[in-house]
Every structure is written in structure tokens, then in C-alpha cells.
């Protein structure tokens, strides 16, 4: 059979074009990340100084920092993670250990996956209806509750996945030694899956620390230093939102600095989480 | 004699102690199991509670406006006339633009990462793309407002308007003036945000293709393009669609990035360069300023609509991904 060289060349050219497009797509993805980070560094570093960490958010036209916003973010993220993590870990444990093959578990798994990508602004509305409206005012409690609702599905997912990786022989061996199931889970399975579970919590922290939408109408904002959890509290994302959309240049500069801080924190957390899980899998 | 008695009493004491320990273990065992079970049910309750709270909160709006809430474009806080149509339209059209742009690029990156990329670079590039998913949405918002929108306004929109000036239909779609912010810019920002999600799913499902299939195809003399088109993509079609739906779910509900660059205009415009609004942007912009029960209730009703749409989309996505997981497991 004669070789159809023209056709062969056409196929090669078309393939080369496809391959080139794939390279271009990847270059584009990396460029977007690069441009975003470069803009953040360029605009954010301009306003970065010790004042950012020592002074309160200013009224327009005067000097100030982001101290109350940073503190508020830390407090609410911490509270949200402290509330959400145990529930998430316990639910993930049920899915992986007690009810691995039950019907209910597959329903819960399905619902959890939906909650995982559900719009976070809806969480804000939910907590508004649940806490803010009955209490009659915005509060840091409500903000933390909204963040906890976002933490739970993330932790459920990673906990379950990590527990499923634990070899069954470990469980069987410890059961054969007479350990009751709860101790098998707590002393054996948790130990074996620890790195992965910590990764999950880190990823959850990374996710909620940048969330703005659920805080807008739960914790609202606060121009001043406040440690009262029952009162509105400032947070970095909400301050960025308010300041970036303001017409004042010094507010916009602070917004960029805040954006740089948040991105640095979030990316550091997710890189740490990845590093932790990869060092674990290589063992 | 005393020795035997000692042994007896020791054995009895040991049995009592043993029973105590076992009892305690049984109790803690039961408690722990109960805790995990109730936490698992808590996830179900959470979803139910979210739905219920939105229904309760939005009830007043649905009672007042009935089904016309879904089909009315007017959104007027002064006369207390509210309709969701403009917001629903904006949500759907920005997400559609986002998917149109993001899906081909995502598939391209996924093909690159699984077929073309040198092994040493796969991990770093994969992580870089995943980091894009980790960037908080407010960052996309501020970046979009101060960097991307002005760029689009200066370089892209005038070109689009000029190019399609004399083409029917398209000249309506790309009608000026170039605001910078608007539907198109929001769609493009959304595309950047869903890109890593779709890419991650596509890469994962591409990796489920048995190497034997690809090797056989390459062995027959197929080119890379032909292997991707005729082996990889058909084999993983359900998974790709699942990934696309997952990205769509994200795009529909995305709030902060869109709020910055959409312009918050409650009207439906034929031009995708015009400002508009989305459900989530409307809620984010107006909720804390909403005065009066009916205004607040209308915003919560919008939230219910959004939750319903994303729920359906995400549920379909999960069902499709479950199908391909089963296939990979079998």
C-alpha cells in the first residue's frame, strides 16, 4: 500500500497545532497566576510598613494600619476552625469507619460534596437568618459560625479520604488484640492518617481565611479595636472590600496591602499543606 | 489454705476490675460511635437548615410577588418592586462566558499535564495551577477592578466594538461604550477562577485512562492529537462533563470577584459590554443596606434561587463523577 505522504503531513501538522495550543493554554494559566502575584506585590508592598501591624483602620485621609482587621480575621478564623474541625473529623470518621458501606453514608457523602462547593454567600444568609436576626445585631459569633459551616465539609472530605488510605490489616490486627473499635480508630487509624488530617485542617483554614461573602452580613465590620465577640468585628477581607471600592486613595492603598497579606497567608498555608501531605506519601 | 483463699480473692478482684474496664470501654465505645454518627447527620441537617432558613426568609417576597418574582426585571427599592430576572440573567450569562473561555483552556492544560509535560515539570506546574484555585476570590475582585478592567477597557473593548460594528447581531452584542467593568469582564474573571477547578478534575480523569489503550493507539501510528481526540476524551467524557458542571457550580455562586467588576446595574442589556448584576453580587452589595422587610426578603429569595440552581448543577456534576469513578474502579 502506498504511503499517502500528503495526508501524513497533514495529520502531523494538525497534531503539532494541537500540542502547541496545549502548551499555550498552560503558559496562559501560569501567566495569569504570575500577573496576579506581581500586581499584588507591586501595589501591596507600597503600603507595607510597621504601621500596618500596629495601627487601627483609619478614617479617610489619615494614616493608619490594619491591626483590628488582622486581629478580627485571626479571631474569627480560629473560632470557626475550632468549632468546625471536631464536627468535620467525627463526621468523616463515621463515613470512613462505621458506615463505610451504608446507604446513609453515601447520601451524606453526596450532600457533603455539594456543601463543599455551595456558594459561600448563601452561608452568610443562612447564619443571618439563624443568628443575626434573632440576636438583633451583627456579631463576631455569627461570623465565626458562618466560617465553621464552611470548614465542616472540607474537613469531612479530607478526613474520610485519609482514613480510607489506612490499610485494613492495621485495624484487623488491633481488633484481634482486643481493642474496642473506638480505640482502634482513635489510637491506630487516627495515628496513621494524622498528616493527611492536619493537611485537611490547614486547607480549611486557608479557605476560610480569605472568605468575604459570608462575613459581610454576619460580623459586618468595625472601625475600631474590639475583642467583644458579641459585637461587630472587623476582618481583613471585609475591610479590603470596603476600602477598595472607596474613592479614597489611602484606603485603596491599604486594601492592596491587606490583599497582599491575605494572599501570602493563604498561599503559604496551602503550600505547607501540600508539602505535609507529599512528605507523608513518600514514606 | 490462706494462700488458696488469697488466689481466689485475687481472681475475684481481677474479674471485677476486668468487668469494670470492659464496661467503661463499652460505654466510651458507644459514646464515640454516637458522636460520629450525630456529626455525620449534622451535615444532612445543615443542608436542610440552609434550605429551610432561605425558604422562611424569602417567603414574604414569594408571597407578595408570586411567580412573577422570577420573570420581572424591575428592581426598585424605592417603590418596593422587586424582580429577580435581571440578576438571574446576569448570573447565567457571566457563567456561560466563563465556561466558554475556561473549558477549552482547562482541557488544554490537562492534556499538557498528562500527555506532553516533561515529568520533572508536572508536579510544579500542577501545583501552580492549584494555587490559582487557592487565591481568595476577593483578590480576583480587587485585581479585576484595578488591573484587569482598565486593561480590557483600553485595549480589548474598543477593538471588539470596532471589529463588529458592521456585523448584524454581533454589533448589538458588542455595543459600546467601553466601560471596562461589565458582563464580559466578569465572565473573564470567573473564567480565571474556575479554570483550576476544571483543570484539576480533567487531569484526574485523564489519568484514569488505561495506558494500554493509549499505547496501542500510539503503536498504530496515531498522532498525539488523534490519541487525545479518539481515545482519551471519549473514554473520560462523563468525567469531563462532571468537571465542567463542578466549575459551573462555582461560577454561578461566585460572589466577591464579580461584585467588584459587574457594575451592579439591575437591567438586562443586549450588549455583553454593558454593566449588569448577578444574584450573588446583588446580595453582597445591597443586603446590609436593605431597609424594610420586603427588600430583605427579596434578597434572601434571590439567595434561595441561587442555592437551588447551584444545588441542581452540583448534584448533576457529582452523579457524573461518581459514574466515572465506578468505571475506573471496575
XYZ file of C-alpha atoms in Angstrom:
613
model
C 0.000 0.000 0.000
C 1.388 3.316 -0.988
C 2.062 5.748 1.784
C -0.112 8.844 1.485
C 2.587 11.338 2.368
C 0.396 14.408 1.945
C -2.182 13.027 4.328
C 0.523 12.009 6.771
C 1.967 15.501 6.726
C -1.483 16.994 7.298
C -2.023 14.784 10.330
C 1.365 15.724 11.726
C 0.696 19.432 11.256
C -2.722 19.257 12.898
C -1.247 17.352 15.808
C 1.540 19.878 16.174
C -1.010 22.681 16.257
C -2.993 20.908 18.995
C 0.132 20.302 21.018
C 1.149 23.937 20.613
C -2.288 25.070 21.783
C -1.973 22.901 24.886
C 1.417 24.454 25.639
C -0.120 27.877 25.110
C -3.030 27.101 27.449
C -0.625 26.089 30.197
C 1.511 29.167 29.599
C -1.634 31.289 29.856
C -2.616 29.674 33.167
C 0.828 30.287 34.617
C 0.864 33.836 33.248
C -2.421 34.657 34.985
C -1.034 33.439 38.297
C 2.195 35.361 37.688
C 0.446 38.603 36.751
C -1.884 38.455 39.759
C 1.001 37.854 42.149
C 3.145 40.531 40.501
C 0.344 43.126 40.709
C -0.236 42.227 44.350
C 3.434 42.584 45.199
C 3.812 45.828 43.277
C 0.731 47.519 44.717
C 0.772 45.870 48.123
C 4.423 46.417 49.030
C 3.993 50.154 48.501
C 1.819 50.422 51.587
C 3.522 47.753 53.670
C 5.221 49.053 56.786
C 5.251 48.517 60.534
C 2.207 50.788 60.870
C 0.049 48.206 59.107
C 0.503 45.882 62.061
C 0.364 48.436 64.862
C -2.398 50.878 63.988
C -6.160 50.685 63.550
C -8.043 51.169 60.314
C -8.087 54.928 59.708
C -10.814 57.308 58.657
C -10.224 58.525 55.097
C -7.412 60.986 54.710
C -5.389 59.989 57.738
C -2.693 57.475 58.498
C -3.438 54.059 59.840
C -2.980 50.330 59.642
C -4.954 47.122 59.603
C -4.366 45.862 63.143
C -8.013 45.471 64.143
C -8.840 43.796 60.832
C -5.947 41.349 61.105
C -6.864 40.524 64.700
C -10.535 40.134 63.796
C -9.697 37.772 60.949
C -7.468 35.685 63.213
C -10.075 35.510 65.979
C -12.983 34.564 63.734
C -10.973 32.103 61.651
C -9.686 30.482 64.815
C -13.165 30.251 66.333
C -14.663 28.921 63.114
C -11.976 26.256 62.775
C -12.206 25.261 66.454
C -15.949 24.729 66.117
C -15.958 23.190 62.658
C -12.976 20.832 62.861
C -14.242 18.374 65.536
C -17.611 18.028 63.820
C -15.891 17.538 60.480
C -13.442 14.964 61.813
C -16.163 12.997 63.638
C -18.446 13.003 60.594
C -15.554 11.951 58.349
C -14.752 9.177 60.822
C -18.295 7.866 60.620
C -18.198 7.845 56.824
C -14.852 6.022 56.679
C -15.073 3.685 59.676
C -18.546 2.888 60.985
C -20.724 3.468 57.970
C -18.333 2.931 55.094
C -20.775 0.889 53.042
C -24.122 2.069 54.399
C -26.774 3.816 52.315
C -26.955 6.784 54.663
C -23.229 7.351 54.267
C -23.436 7.633 50.519
C -26.217 10.198 50.889
C -24.174 12.156 53.433
C -21.100 11.947 51.226
C -23.119 13.309 48.310
C -24.618 16.164 50.344
C -21.222 16.985 51.803
C -19.697 17.273 48.337
C -22.454 19.691 47.387
C -21.926 21.775 50.520
C -18.223 21.822 49.649
C -18.836 23.887 46.524
C -22.063 25.630 47.500
C -21.956 29.426 47.204
C -20.478 30.887 50.370
C -22.756 33.912 50.269
C -25.681 31.571 50.911
C -23.917 30.517 54.114
C -23.929 34.175 55.114
C -27.672 34.434 54.507
C -28.242 31.239 56.481
C -26.337 32.479 59.522
C -28.030 35.857 59.226
C -31.412 34.153 59.494
C -30.226 31.773 62.197
C -28.231 34.070 64.481
C -28.145 37.712 63.451
C -31.884 38.238 63.114
C -32.854 36.542 66.421
C -29.999 38.255 68.290
C -30.903 41.570 66.729
C -27.374 42.648 65.860
C -24.294 41.648 63.880
C -21.585 39.866 65.844
C -18.258 38.088 65.621
C -20.057 34.964 66.860
C -22.174 34.932 63.749
C -19.100 35.467 61.569
C -17.322 32.547 63.221
C -20.422 30.373 62.829
C -20.567 31.148 59.103
C -16.894 30.196 58.743
C -17.488 26.990 60.727
C -20.192 25.997 58.253
C -17.572 26.315 55.501
C -14.911 24.408 57.450
C -17.044 21.318 58.087
C -17.398 19.928 54.531
C -13.696 20.452 53.757
C -12.600 18.590 56.873
C -15.181 15.810 56.373
C -13.858 15.157 52.884
C -10.151 15.045 53.736
C -10.677 13.075 56.948
C -12.667 10.419 55.140
C -10.185 10.199 52.271
C -7.220 9.904 54.629
C -8.856 7.260 56.816
C -9.694 5.225 53.711
C -5.967 5.112 52.922
C -5.183 3.380 56.220
C -4.639 -0.317 55.463
C -7.336 -2.589 56.864
C -4.756 -5.039 58.225
C -3.807 -2.447 60.833
C -7.398 -2.325 62.036
C -7.767 -6.095 61.969
C -4.532 -6.613 63.878
C -5.527 -4.222 66.634
C -9.040 -5.648 66.846
C -7.519 -9.105 67.198
C -5.530 -7.838 70.175
C -8.838 -6.956 71.804
C -9.012 -3.217 71.247
C -12.579 -1.961 71.042
C -13.473 -0.223 67.810
C -13.386 3.320 69.162
C -9.827 2.767 70.376
C -8.824 1.163 67.077
C -9.989 4.339 65.388
C -8.526 6.768 67.882
C -5.223 5.074 68.628
C -4.480 3.365 65.324
C -6.364 4.864 62.383
C -6.012 8.493 63.511
C -2.283 7.994 64.141
C -1.758 6.534 60.693
C -3.796 9.243 58.973
C -2.624 12.158 61.090
C -0.572 14.037 58.492
C -3.410 13.902 55.986
C -5.961 15.057 58.501
C -3.793 18.009 59.527
C -3.461 18.833 55.830
C -7.232 18.943 55.613
C -7.496 21.353 58.521
C -4.776 23.574 57.033
C -6.627 23.651 53.713
C -9.825 24.541 55.547
C -8.047 27.411 57.327
C -6.644 28.579 54.008
C -10.088 28.512 52.502
C -11.978 30.385 55.191
C -9.336 32.993 55.938
C -9.918 34.531 52.537
C -13.699 34.306 52.606
C -15.513 37.605 52.397
C -19.065 36.887 51.353
C -20.183 35.020 54.479
C -18.806 37.777 56.739
C -20.444 40.737 55.022
C -23.687 40.454 56.923
C -22.730 38.324 59.892
C -19.745 40.014 61.542
C -20.134 43.157 59.426
C -17.185 45.479 60.092
C -15.786 47.609 62.834
C -13.652 50.694 62.501
C -12.181 50.221 65.963
C -10.379 47.694 68.114
C -12.851 45.252 69.583
C -12.443 41.995 71.448
C -16.146 41.631 72.155
C -17.337 38.533 70.329
C -20.912 39.679 70.742
C -20.336 42.842 68.714
C -19.469 43.525 65.080
C -15.822 42.807 64.304
C -13.538 43.909 61.503
C -11.926 41.330 59.241
C -9.290 41.699 56.549
C -11.445 40.587 53.595
C -14.363 42.858 54.503
C -12.030 45.813 55.075
C -10.416 45.151 51.695
C -13.858 45.092 50.111
C -14.896 48.362 51.715
C -11.613 50.186 51.142
C -11.036 49.013 47.582
C -14.428 50.270 46.458
C -13.956 53.615 48.231
C -12.864 56.711 46.315
C -10.022 57.486 48.778
C -6.537 56.724 47.594
C -5.056 55.965 51.004
C -7.882 53.486 51.672
C -7.251 51.814 48.335
C -3.546 51.528 49.173
C -4.406 49.831 52.462
C -6.762 47.500 50.606
C -3.906 46.375 48.363
C -1.645 45.822 51.352
C -4.367 43.769 53.017
C -4.828 41.790 49.812
C -1.107 41.027 49.724
C -1.162 39.874 53.362
C -4.149 37.575 52.832
C -2.762 36.057 49.656
C 0.617 35.468 51.274
C -1.037 33.789 54.257
C -3.367 31.645 52.175
C -0.731 30.515 49.694
C 1.750 29.751 52.482
C -0.880 27.620 54.191
C -1.770 25.692 51.063
C 1.871 25.110 50.155
C 2.536 23.924 53.709
C -0.462 21.597 53.495
C 0.747 20.150 50.206
C 4.273 19.744 51.480
C 2.992 17.945 54.566
C 0.854 15.518 52.589
C 3.553 14.804 49.995
C 6.253 14.179 52.612
C 3.793 11.737 54.124
C 3.042 9.812 50.951
C 6.716 9.399 50.135
C 7.351 7.452 53.338
C -5.250 -22.609 102.933
C -4.769 -18.893 103.294
C -2.720 -18.958 100.134
C -5.587 -20.508 98.137
C -8.033 -18.012 99.610
C -5.723 -15.235 98.505
C -5.637 -16.566 94.990
C -9.406 -16.831 94.991
C -10.000 -13.347 96.224
C -7.348 -12.014 93.850
C -9.040 -13.728 90.934
C -12.393 -12.374 92.016
C -10.963 -8.875 92.351
C -9.349 -9.184 88.940
C -12.639 -10.305 87.424
C -14.417 -7.332 88.972
C -11.703 -4.951 87.741
C -11.826 -6.559 84.338
C -15.572 -6.185 84.129
C -15.258 -2.549 85.134
C -12.688 -1.844 82.444
C -14.741 -3.624 79.810
C -17.838 -1.747 80.844
C -16.024 1.547 80.655
C -14.662 0.661 77.241
C -18.118 -0.327 76.065
C -19.534 2.996 77.259
C -16.814 5.084 75.623
C -17.156 2.962 72.516
C -20.871 3.718 72.386
C -20.361 7.399 73.090
C -17.717 7.745 70.394
C -19.854 5.945 67.852
C -22.824 8.126 68.790
C -20.734 11.266 68.405
C -19.501 10.320 64.937
C -22.999 9.323 63.848
C -24.594 12.539 65.055
C -21.833 14.603 63.417
C -22.484 12.788 60.164
C -26.183 13.518 60.431
C -25.296 17.101 61.275
C -24.088 17.509 57.680
C -27.523 16.476 56.432
C -29.242 18.748 58.932
C -27.008 21.612 57.855
C -28.174 21.370 54.273
C -31.795 21.079 55.354
C -31.420 24.029 57.696
C -29.871 26.185 54.974
C -32.754 25.416 52.633
C -35.318 25.969 55.389
C -33.845 29.291 56.521
C -33.813 30.593 52.959
C -37.402 29.493 52.379
C -38.523 31.155 55.605
C -36.546 34.327 54.869
C -37.727 34.566 51.280
C -41.329 33.607 51.985
C -42.549 37.195 52.206
C -41.113 38.039 48.784
C -42.613 34.978 47.118
C -45.963 35.624 48.812
C -46.002 39.251 47.704
C -44.797 38.857 44.144
C -45.697 35.256 43.429
C -44.091 33.626 40.420
C -43.730 36.990 38.728
C -40.706 37.472 41.022
C -38.858 35.189 38.631
C -39.985 36.956 35.467
C -39.847 40.635 36.415
C -36.851 42.744 35.504
C -37.732 45.704 37.739
C -35.677 46.045 40.917
C -36.742 49.220 42.630
C -36.132 49.627 46.373
C -37.931 52.995 46.405
C -41.275 51.669 45.175
C -40.550 48.252 46.731
C -40.963 46.478 43.399
C -38.616 43.536 43.141
C -37.999 41.016 40.371
C -35.144 38.567 40.014
C -34.947 38.333 36.244
C -32.036 40.739 35.675
C -29.966 39.062 38.381
C -30.752 35.565 37.132
C -29.902 36.629 33.580
C -26.609 38.162 34.723
C -25.709 35.061 36.706
C -26.367 32.745 33.775
C -24.677 34.858 31.104
C -21.491 35.559 33.109
C -21.208 31.875 33.961
C -21.784 30.926 30.329
C -18.983 33.254 29.196
C -16.750 31.865 31.927
C -17.341 28.275 30.853
C -16.906 29.051 27.142
C -13.488 30.531 27.858
C -12.336 28.276 30.674
C -13.291 24.808 29.435
C -11.107 24.645 26.295
C -8.152 26.147 28.169
C -8.636 23.742 31.082
C -8.760 20.730 28.799
C -5.633 22.050 27.060
C -3.776 22.353 30.354
C -4.975 18.923 31.483
C -3.773 17.349 28.217
C -0.480 19.165 28.638
C -0.078 17.927 32.207
C -0.940 14.305 31.455
C 0.485 13.778 27.957
C 3.037 16.394 26.982
C 4.732 17.884 30.001
C 8.229 16.628 30.906
C 7.920 14.502 34.057
C 10.060 16.827 36.149
C 7.794 19.803 35.464
C 4.464 18.045 36.015
C 4.316 18.490 39.755
C 5.429 22.132 39.944
C 3.115 23.235 37.132
C 0.248 21.219 38.586
C 0.787 22.878 41.967
C 0.983 26.339 40.378
C -2.393 25.791 38.723
C -3.813 24.535 42.009
C -2.507 27.657 43.759
C -4.625 29.661 41.354
C -7.588 27.877 42.956
C -6.359 28.873 46.393
C -6.244 32.611 45.703
C -9.217 34.099 47.590
C -11.966 35.492 45.429
C -11.654 38.987 46.857
C -8.140 39.106 45.387
C -9.560 38.393 41.940
C -12.019 41.188 42.652
C -9.530 43.877 43.560
C -7.171 42.756 40.804
C -10.034 42.734 38.340
C -11.179 46.211 39.286
C -7.815 47.968 39.295
C -5.796 45.978 36.769
C -7.875 43.783 34.502
C -10.908 46.008 33.865
C -8.860 49.083 32.851
C -6.788 46.865 30.566
C -9.905 45.427 28.939
C -11.378 48.915 28.635
C -8.309 50.316 26.952
C -7.229 47.506 24.658
C -9.918 44.883 24.154
C -13.326 46.531 24.215
C -12.622 49.282 21.640
C -11.276 46.581 19.328
C -14.381 44.444 19.780
C -16.700 47.379 19.176
C -14.806 48.452 16.060
C -14.497 44.928 14.647
C -18.169 44.033 14.914
C -19.524 47.500 14.106
C -20.975 46.405 10.783
C -21.849 42.805 11.564
C -25.551 42.316 12.348
C -26.400 40.687 15.714
C -22.783 40.857 16.835
C -22.808 44.657 16.755
C -25.650 44.531 19.264
C -23.769 42.089 21.432
C -20.647 44.227 21.440
C -22.305 47.626 21.578
C -20.301 50.382 23.294
C -19.337 52.412 25.156
C -16.375 50.556 26.667
C -16.958 50.825 30.420
C -14.290 48.328 31.377
C -16.452 46.805 34.065
C -19.464 44.789 32.946
C -20.748 41.374 31.942
C -17.816 40.402 29.710
C -15.144 41.387 32.241
C -16.973 39.484 34.988
C -17.208 36.440 32.758
C -13.485 36.549 32.035
C -12.568 36.927 35.720
C -14.873 33.999 36.508
C -13.127 32.010 33.778
C -9.792 32.515 35.530
C -11.329 31.413 38.817
C -12.966 28.194 37.593
C -10.017 27.298 35.348
C -8.061 25.482 38.097
C -11.130 23.547 39.272
C -11.982 22.240 35.822
C -8.309 21.560 35.097
C -7.887 19.530 38.281
C -10.889 17.320 37.510
C -9.888 16.841 33.859
C -6.338 15.934 34.835
C -7.604 13.401 37.358
C -9.995 11.741 34.917
C -7.398 11.732 32.121
C -5.158 9.765 34.445
C -7.809 7.061 34.689
C -7.372 6.183 31.006
C -5.602 2.808 30.933
C -2.105 3.332 29.481
C -2.630 0.217 27.364
C -5.309 1.996 25.321
C -3.059 4.965 24.616
C -0.024 2.825 23.915
C -1.999 0.735 21.458
C -3.160 3.880 19.685
C 0.346 5.359 19.538
C 1.605 1.980 18.375
C -0.791 2.124 15.437
C 0.919 5.353 14.415
C -1.640 7.813 15.701
C -0.557 11.353 16.419
C -0.934 12.951 19.850
C -3.964 14.888 18.673
C -5.655 11.726 17.422
C -4.950 9.840 20.643
C -6.413 12.682 22.718
C -9.435 13.117 20.482
C -10.261 9.495 19.844
C -9.101 7.712 22.987
C -8.624 9.989 25.975
C -11.621 12.290 25.558
C -14.207 9.650 24.603
C -13.045 7.449 27.480
C -13.385 10.267 30.020
C -16.330 12.175 28.545
C -18.604 11.755 31.566
C -15.849 12.864 33.904
C -15.072 15.938 31.815
C -18.731 16.933 31.840
C -18.763 16.384 35.600
C -15.748 18.657 35.970
C -17.341 21.301 33.774
C -20.525 21.203 35.859
C -18.439 21.490 39.015
C -16.789 24.595 37.583
C -20.182 25.907 36.530
C -21.450 25.470 40.096
C -18.523 27.555 41.304
C -19.050 30.226 38.679
C -22.763 30.584 39.406
C -22.223 31.165 43.107
C -19.030 33.200 42.980
C -19.572 36.474 44.773
C -16.749 38.830 45.574
C -14.837 38.829 42.306
C -17.997 39.537 40.359
C -19.246 42.176 42.790
C -16.174 44.278 42.061
C -16.387 44.252 38.291
C -20.017 43.755 37.252
C -21.238 47.323 37.804
C -24.373 46.407 39.784
C -26.957 47.547 37.258
C -30.382 45.914 37.503
C -31.208 45.732 33.840
C -30.903 43.297 31.012
C -28.826 44.689 28.203
C -28.278 43.106 24.822
C -24.627 44.093 24.935
C -22.217 41.978 26.937
C -20.010 45.037 27.386
C -22.701 46.735 29.466
C -22.795 46.623 33.271
C -25.227 44.164 34.804
C -25.608 42.277 38.028
C -25.699 38.724 39.331
C -27.647 37.167 42.159
C -24.630 36.947 44.426
C -23.402 40.460 43.595
C -26.833 41.905 44.328
C -26.942 40.243 47.725
C -23.381 41.281 48.584
C -23.936 44.884 47.540
C -27.357 45.544 48.946
C -28.039 43.255 51.894
C -26.629 45.401 54.693
C -28.264 48.491 53.247
C -31.646 46.886 52.668
C -34.352 48.746 54.540
C -37.719 47.146 55.127
C -38.842 43.548 55.384
C -39.802 43.106 51.765
C -36.400 44.301 50.489
C -34.509 41.922 52.797
C -36.889 39.105 51.991
C -36.443 39.635 48.251
C -32.669 39.375 48.666
C -32.994 36.145 50.631
C -35.388 34.836 47.975
C -32.620 35.574 45.439
C -30.297 33.522 47.635
C -32.773 30.647 47.577
C -32.926 30.750 43.775
C -29.128 30.737 43.608
C -28.853 27.869 46.075
C -31.414 25.878 44.139
C -29.671 26.391 40.780
C -26.215 25.549 42.134
C -27.612 22.567 44.031
C -29.005 21.064 40.839
C -25.823 21.761 38.857
C -23.517 20.387 41.564
C -25.701 17.325 42.107
C -25.539 16.511 38.389
C -21.771 17.047 38.466
C -21.355 14.626 41.376
C -23.544 11.985 39.763
C -21.432 12.111 36.605
C -18.151 11.982 38.514
C -19.455 9.027 40.515
C -20.127 7.214 37.267
C -16.552 7.606 36.082
C -15.191 6.628 39.498
C -17.145 3.398 39.248
C -15.736 2.816 35.776
C -12.184 3.426 36.989
C -12.723 1.105 39.942
C -14.176 -1.727 37.881
